[in-house]
Short mmCIF file of C-alpha atoms in Angstrom, two decimals:
data_model
loop_
_atom_site.label_atom_id
_atom_site.label_comp_id
_atom_site.label_asym_id
_atom_site.label_seq_id
_atom_site.Cartn_x
_atom_site.Cartn_y
_atom_site.Cartn_z
CA MET A 1 94.88 141.97 128.00
CA MET A 2 92.72 144.69 126.68
CA LYS A 3 89.17 144.04 125.47
CA PHE A 4 87.75 146.00 122.61
CA ALA A 5 84.11 146.28 121.68
CA VAL A 6 83.47 146.75 117.97
CA VAL A 7 79.89 148.01 117.73
CA SER A 8 78.03 146.64 114.60
CA PHE A 9 75.10 148.51 113.22
CA PRO A 10 72.88 147.23 110.22
CA GLY A 11 74.96 148.39 107.38
CA SER A 12 78.40 148.49 109.04
CA ASN A 13 80.89 146.93 106.70
CA CYS A 14 84.27 147.64 108.44
CA ASP A 15 83.38 145.86 111.68
CA GLU A 16 85.35 142.63 110.76
CA ASP A 17 88.21 144.76 109.46
CA LEU A 18 88.50 146.36 112.85
CA TYR A 19 88.06 143.03 114.67
CA TYR A 20 90.87 141.46 112.87
CA ALA A 21 93.19 144.49 113.19
CA ILE A 22 92.79 144.17 116.94
CA THR A 23 93.07 140.34 117.27
CA ASP A 24 95.52 139.52 114.46
CA ASP A 25 97.79 142.68 114.38
CA LEU A 26 97.50 144.20 117.84
CA HIS A 27 97.11 140.76 119.52
CA GLU A 28 94.45 141.99 121.97
CA ALA A 29 90.87 140.71 122.52
CA ALA A 30 87.89 141.97 120.55
CA GLU A 31 84.28 141.20 120.27
CA ILE A 32 81.72 142.40 117.81
CA VAL A 33 78.97 143.78 119.76
CA PRO A 34 75.37 144.17 118.07
CA HIS A 35 73.57 147.51 118.07
CA THR A 36 71.05 146.04 120.34
CA ALA A 37 73.49 145.80 123.22
CA THR A 38 72.72 147.98 126.30
CA ASP A 39 75.89 147.55 128.43
CA LEU A 40 79.55 148.11 127.44
CA SER A 41 81.07 148.32 130.94
CA ASP A 42 83.07 145.14 130.53
CA PHE A 43 85.25 146.64 127.79
CA ASP A 44 88.28 148.84 127.87
CA VAL A 45 87.79 150.54 124.36
CA VAL A 46 84.73 151.02 122.22
CA LEU A 47 85.17 151.16 118.35
CA ILE A 48 82.47 152.31 116.03
CA PRO A 49 83.34 151.24 112.58
CA GLY A 50 82.76 152.54 109.11
CA GLY A 51 80.19 151.49 106.61
CA PHE A 52 76.64 152.72 105.95
CA SER A 53 74.66 152.32 109.16
CA TYR A 54 70.91 151.96 108.41
CA GLY A 55 71.85 152.66 104.77
CA ASP A 56 72.84 156.15 105.54
CA TYR A 57 69.25 157.17 104.92
CA LEU A 58 68.63 160.85 105.86
CA ARG A 59 72.40 161.38 106.23
CA GLY A 60 75.40 159.39 107.71
CA GLY A 61 74.80 158.43 111.24
CA ALA A 62 71.47 160.23 111.64
CA ILE A 63 69.48 157.03 112.30
CA ALA A 64 72.27 155.12 114.11
CA LYS A 65 72.35 157.66 116.87
CA PHE A 66 68.89 156.27 117.98
CA ALA A 67 70.10 152.57 118.16
CA PRO A 68 69.67 150.90 121.51
CA VAL A 69 73.43 150.76 122.06
CA MET A 70 74.04 154.41 121.92
CA PRO A 71 73.19 155.27 125.56
CA ALA A 72 75.72 152.64 126.50
CA VAL A 73 78.30 154.37 124.23
CA LYS A 74 77.58 157.64 125.80
CA ALA A 75 77.70 156.16 129.35
CA PHE A 76 80.97 154.57 128.42
CA ALA A 77 82.44 157.80 127.17
CA GLN A 78 81.44 159.61 130.35
CA THR A 79 83.59 157.26 132.25
CA GLY A 80 86.64 158.56 130.46
CA LYS A 81 87.43 155.37 128.57
CA PRO A 82 88.33 155.61 124.95
CA VAL A 83 85.80 155.68 122.18
CA LEU A 84 86.98 155.68 118.56
CA GLY A 85 84.67 156.37 115.60
CA ILE A 86 86.02 155.72 112.09
CA CYS A 87 84.37 157.19 108.95
CA ASN A 88 80.63 156.44 109.51
CA GLY A 89 81.58 156.06 113.17
CA PHE A 90 82.79 159.68 113.10
CA GLN A 91 79.46 160.66 111.65
CA ILE A 92 77.62 158.76 114.27
CA LEU A 93 79.59 160.43 117.07
CA THR A 94 78.78 164.01 115.79
CA GLU A 95 75.11 163.06 115.27
CA ALA A 96 74.91 161.68 118.82
CA GLY A 97 76.51 164.87 120.22
CA LEU A 98 79.68 163.20 121.51
CA LEU A 99 81.79 165.34 119.15
CA PRO A 100 81.09 168.76 117.81
CA GLY A 101 80.46 169.75 114.27
CA THR A 102 78.99 167.65 111.39
CA LEU A 103 80.02 165.69 108.34
CA GLN A 104 78.71 167.05 105.01
CA HIS A 105 78.76 165.84 101.41
CA ASN A 106 82.21 166.00 99.94
CA ARG A 107 82.85 169.28 98.17
CA GLN A 108 82.92 167.72 94.75
CA MET A 109 79.76 165.59 95.50
CA GLN A 110 81.49 162.35 94.74
CA PHE A 111 82.56 159.30 96.70
CA ILE A 112 86.37 159.34 97.23
CA CYS A 113 88.33 156.12 97.82
CA GLU A 114 92.15 156.54 97.98
CA PRO A 115 95.23 156.65 100.25
CA GLU A 116 95.46 160.08 101.73
CA PRO A 117 98.50 161.88 103.18
CA LEU A 118 97.76 163.23 106.71
CA ARG A 119 99.68 165.08 109.46
CA VAL A 120 99.48 164.14 113.20
CA GLU A 121 98.74 167.51 114.79
CA ASN A 122 98.49 166.33 118.36
CA ASN A 123 100.48 163.25 119.47
CA GLN A 124 99.55 163.81 123.28
CA THR A 125 96.19 161.91 123.16
CA LEU A 126 95.11 158.46 124.01
CA PHE A 127 94.96 157.60 120.29
CA THR A 128 98.20 159.14 119.10
CA SER A 129 101.04 158.73 121.63
CA ALA A 130 102.70 156.20 119.46
CA PHE A 131 103.21 158.80 116.64
CA GLN A 132 105.86 161.61 116.47
CA ASP A 133 104.65 165.16 116.69
CA GLN A 134 103.70 166.46 113.21
CA GLN A 135 104.40 163.05 111.77
CA GLN A 136 103.46 162.61 108.22
CA ILE A 137 101.36 159.40 107.58
CA THR A 138 99.21 157.80 104.91
CA LEU A 139 95.78 156.21 105.60
CA PRO A 140 92.94 155.18 103.22
CA ILE A 141 89.79 157.21 102.97
CA ALA A 142 86.58 155.91 101.56
CA HIS A 143 83.54 158.29 101.99
CA GLY A 144 80.98 160.46 100.34
CA GLU A 145 80.19 162.63 103.32
CA GLY A 146 83.61 163.36 104.79
CA ASN A 147 83.49 167.14 104.60
CA TYR A 148 83.84 168.22 108.26
CA TYR A 149 82.19 171.52 109.09
CA CYS A 150 81.80 173.57 112.28
CA ASP A 151 81.21 177.28 112.84
CA ASP A 152 83.92 179.66 113.72
CA ALA A 153 83.41 179.60 117.49
CA THR A 154 83.67 175.86 117.61
CA LEU A 155 86.78 175.80 115.40
CA ALA A 156 88.31 178.31 117.74
CA GLN A 157 87.60 176.06 120.71
CA LEU A 158 88.93 172.98 118.77
CA ARG A 159 92.21 174.84 118.29
CA LYS A 160 92.41 176.29 121.71
CA ASN A 161 91.93 172.76 123.31
CA HIS A 162 94.18 171.00 120.83
CA GLN A 163 91.34 168.81 119.76
CA ILE A 164 92.30 168.69 116.13
CA VAL A 165 94.34 165.45 115.95
CA PHE A 166 94.75 164.65 112.24
CA THR A 167 94.69 166.96 109.17
CA TYR A 168 94.70 166.38 105.47
CA GLN A 169 97.62 167.52 103.55
CA ASN A 170 95.61 167.94 100.31
CA ASN A 171 92.12 168.26 101.74
CA PRO A 172 90.22 165.93 99.35
CA ASN A 173 86.78 166.69 100.64
CA GLY A 174 86.55 170.44 101.54
CA SER A 175 86.77 169.92 105.33
CA VAL A 176 87.17 173.18 107.38
CA SER A 177 90.75 173.79 108.40
CA ASP A 178 91.82 170.52 106.68
CA ILE A 179 90.38 168.47 109.56
CA ALA A 180 90.54 164.80 109.17
CA GLY A 181 90.00 163.80 112.91
CA ILE A 182 89.09 165.47 116.24
CA THR A 183 88.56 164.53 119.91
CA ASN A 184 86.08 165.76 122.44
CA GLU A 185 87.36 168.31 125.04
CA ALA A 186 88.11 165.56 127.48
CA GLY A 187 90.26 163.84 124.94
CA ASN A 188 88.81 160.27 125.34
CA VAL A 189 86.54 160.34 122.14
CA LEU A 190 88.10 160.51 118.71
CA GLY A 191 86.39 160.75 115.43
CA MET A 192 88.28 160.37 112.22
CA MET A 193 87.40 159.95 108.57
CA PRO A 194 90.50 157.91 107.40
CA HIS A 195 90.59 154.24 108.14
CA PRO A 196 93.48 153.12 110.36
CA GLU A 197 92.25 149.54 110.36
CA ARG A 198 93.04 149.47 106.57
CA ALA A 199 96.61 150.24 107.21
CA VAL A 200 97.91 147.69 109.81
CA GLU A 201 99.88 145.39 107.57
CA GLU A 202 102.41 145.91 104.75
CA ILE A 203 100.22 143.94 102.32
CA GLN A 204 97.71 146.73 102.68
CA GLY A 205 100.28 149.23 101.61
CA GLY A 206 101.49 150.48 104.99
CA THR A 207 101.20 150.18 108.69
CA ASP A 208 100.62 153.71 109.84
CA GLY A 209 97.18 152.85 111.00
CA LEU A 210 98.47 150.27 113.56
CA LEU A 211 100.01 153.15 115.65
CA VAL A 212 96.46 154.31 116.56
CA PHE A 213 95.76 151.04 118.21
CA LYS A 214 99.23 150.72 119.70
CA SER A 215 98.64 154.12 121.26
CA LEU A 216 95.49 152.93 122.91
CA LEU A 217 97.35 149.81 124.20
CA GLN A 218 100.12 152.07 125.61
CA ALA A 219 97.53 154.25 127.36
CA HIS A 220 95.93 151.17 128.91
CA LEU A 221 99.24 149.81 130.09
CA ARG A 222 99.96 153.06 131.92
CA THR A 223 96.76 152.64 133.88
CA VAL A 224 97.12 148.96 135.03
#
């Protein structure tokens, strides 16, 4: 059985959503880990949830990157194990330097909360192998700072290394190149603004998000 760590910061509000997506829908083990933890080596996957860590003071993720747990997150990523940051988790990963670029205020300077059509640009990652190439999916978004930005050189690298994993079909927030989710160059760290944990049961409006977690399970089973 896999063991997922769900890192909870002061202000996280999607930690329990992630916990129950893993335990109730993926049927694997999960533990909510406090921001004060200093060792994540017993886990197979680290999940960094959405919410408003530390109230999003300064900007999303800017304070969370200094939390005691973050050196352990970085050490975990360096082992090659999967790290997934969702929404505020994506912001934290960019602020901590685990992913390139930054998340800015949405183009229209308003919070957006709606189902969003996406395209799977790379289904050859730890997080997307259960999807079809170029599959059209729908996941909810809920953010005020989801406008992904990077400079031209970084964007060229993302394209060259196939690090762009999810793109928006309608680009609701102004993200460069319609980017909704990217990996690091090694492919074991994914940041995405849409919420897969909010699309794991039909009662939520669809189950496309469950395939993100099933992909992680498939990748794990290939290594044991």
